[in-house]
Amino acid sequence: MLRKNPNGHMPSVAQSAFIDPTAIICGKVIIEDNVFIGPYAVIRADEVDDTGDMQPIVIKKNSNIQDGVVIHSKSGRRFL
């Protein structure tokens, strides 16, 4: 399920990506080519940084996000 965040940003998803219908992708998320998002995964880009800006979470091409994974980070912070 693709959802807007409170600021109105919608995810951007490449046509070649697969997102399981039970996954939730919220906000300023960019999903590149050939990405797999498994069942019940959650990716949320819905919090601003210290200056009030919001940076995207980018899932790079050929990534595999498995079942039940949760990715959520305060804007502007890195995670690997």
C-alpha positions as YAML, in Angstrom:
chain: A
units: angstrom
residues:
- id: 1
  name: MET
  ca: [0.00, 0.00, 0.00]
- id: 2
  name: LEU
  ca: [1.36, 3.41, -0.96]
- id: 3
  name: ARG
  ca: [0.47, 6.27, 1.40]
- id: 4
  name: LYS
  ca: [1.06, 10.01, 1.65]
- id: 5
  name: ASN
  ca: [2.99, 11.30, 4.65]
- id: 6
  name: PRO
  ca: [1.62, 14.23, 6.71]
- id: 7
  name: ASN
  ca: [3.37, 16.68, 4.33]
- id: 8
  name: GLY
  ca: [1.61, 15.13, 1.32]
- id: 9
  name: HIS
  ca: [4.62, 13.33, -0.20]
- id: 10
  name: MET
  ca: [3.85, 10.10, -2.06]
- id: 11
  name: PRO
  ca: [6.36, 7.31, -2.76]
- id: 12
  name: SER
  ca: [7.99, 7.08, -6.19]
- id: 13
  name: VAL
  ca: [8.22, 3.49, -7.42]
- id: 14
  name: ALA
  ca: [9.99, 2.18, -10.55]
- id: 15
  name: GLN
  ca: [7.77, 0.10, -12.82]
- id: 16
  name: SER
  ca: [10.13, -2.87, -12.52]
- id: 17
  name: ALA
  ca: [9.90, -2.95, -8.70]
- id: 18
  name: PHE
  ca: [7.72, -5.50, -6.91]
- id: 19
  name: ILE
  ca: [5.89, -4.46, -3.74]
- id: 20
  name: ASP
  ca: [3.89, -7.12, -1.92]
- id: 21
  name: PRO
  ca: [0.27, -5.98, -1.39]
- id: 22
  name: THR
  ca: [0.68, -6.26, 2.41]
- id: 23
  name: ALA
  ca: [3.71, -3.92, 2.51]
- id: 24
  name: ILE
  ca: [3.30, -0.26, 3.51]
- id: 25
  name: ILE
  ca: [5.37, 2.44, 1.80]
- id: 26
  name: CYS
  ca: [4.74, 5.89, 3.25]
- id: 27
  name: GLY
  ca: [5.94, 9.32, 2.23]
- id: 28
  name: LYS
  ca: [9.08, 10.54, 0.52]
- id: 29
  name: VAL
  ca: [10.40, 7.11, -0.50]
- id: 30
  name: ILE
  ca: [12.15, 6.43, -3.81]
- id: 31
  name: ILE
  ca: [12.21, 2.80, -4.95]
- id: 32
  name: GLU
  ca: [14.51, 2.17, -7.89]
- id: 33
  name: ASP
  ca: [14.53, -0.54, -10.60]
- id: 34
  name: ASN
  ca: [14.27, -4.26, -9.83]
- id: 35
  name: VAL
  ca: [13.62, -3.84, -6.10]
- id: 36
  name: PHE
  ca: [11.70, -6.52, -4.16]
- id: 37
  name: ILE
  ca: [9.66, -5.45, -1.12]
- id: 38
  name: GLY
  ca: [8.39, -8.52, 0.77]
- id: 39
  name: PRO
  ca: [5.21, -9.18, 2.75]
- id: 40
  name: TYR
  ca: [4.48, -6.91, 5.74]
- id: 41
  name: ALA
  ca: [7.55, -4.73, 5.15]
- id: 42
  name: VAL
  ca: [7.18, -1.07, 6.19]
- id: 43
  name: ILE
  ca: [9.19, 1.84, 4.79]
- id: 44
  name: ARG
  ca: [8.31, 5.24, 6.28]
- id: 45
  name: ALA
  ca: [9.73, 8.63, 5.27]
- id: 46
  name: ASP
  ca: [7.43, 10.82, 7.31]
- id: 47
  name: GLU
  ca: [9.57, 12.84, 9.75]
- id: 48
  name: VAL
  ca: [11.33, 16.16, 9.23]
- id: 49
  name: ASP
  ca: [14.93, 16.93, 10.23]
- id: 50
  name: ASP
  ca: [16.06, 19.62, 12.68]
- id: 51
  name: THR
  ca: [15.54, 22.37, 10.06]
- id: 52
  name: GLY
  ca: [12.04, 21.24, 9.09]
- id: 53
  name: ASP
  ca: [13.14, 19.67, 5.79]
- id: 54
  name: MET
  ca: [12.37, 16.13, 4.71]
- id: 55
  name: GLN
  ca: [14.91, 13.99, 2.85]
- id: 56
  name: PRO
  ca: [13.85, 10.84, 0.99]
- id: 57
  name: ILE
  ca: [14.60, 7.25, 1.86]
- id: 58
  name: VAL
  ca: [16.09, 5.76, -1.32]
- id: 59
  name: ILE
  ca: [15.98, 2.01, -1.94]
- id: 60
  name: LYS
  ca: [18.64, 1.49, -4.60]
- id: 61
  name: LYS
  ca: [18.24, -0.73, -7.67]
- id: 62
  name: ASN
  ca: [18.32, -4.50, -7.22]
- id: 63
  name: SER
  ca: [17.71, -4.28, -3.45]
- id: 64
  name: ASN
  ca: [15.77, -6.99, -1.63]
- id: 65
  name: ILE
  ca: [13.75, -5.92, 1.42]
- id: 66
  name: GLN
  ca: [12.54, -9.12, 3.07]
- id: 67
  name: ASP
  ca: [9.37, -10.03, 4.96]
- id: 68
  name: GLY
  ca: [8.54, -7.90, 8.00]
- id: 69
  name: VAL
  ca: [11.47, -5.47, 7.65]
- id: 70
  name: VAL
  ca: [10.84, -1.96, 9.01]
- id: 71
  name: ILE
  ca: [12.85, 0.99, 7.66]
- id: 72
  name: HIS
  ca: [12.22, 4.31, 9.39]
- id: 73
  name: SER
  ca: [14.67, 7.09, 10.07]
- id: 74
  name: LYS
  ca: [14.58, 10.71, 11.09]
- id: 75
  name: SER
  ca: [15.11, 12.79, 7.96]
- id: 76
  name: GLY
  ca: [18.75, 13.48, 7.13]
- id: 77
  name: ARG
  ca: [20.10, 10.49, 9.07]
- id: 78
  name: ARG
  ca: [21.83, 7.57, 7.34]
- id: 79
  name: PHE
  ca: [21.08, 3.93, 7.74]
- id: 80
  name: LEU
  ca: [22.61, 1.00, 5.92]
...
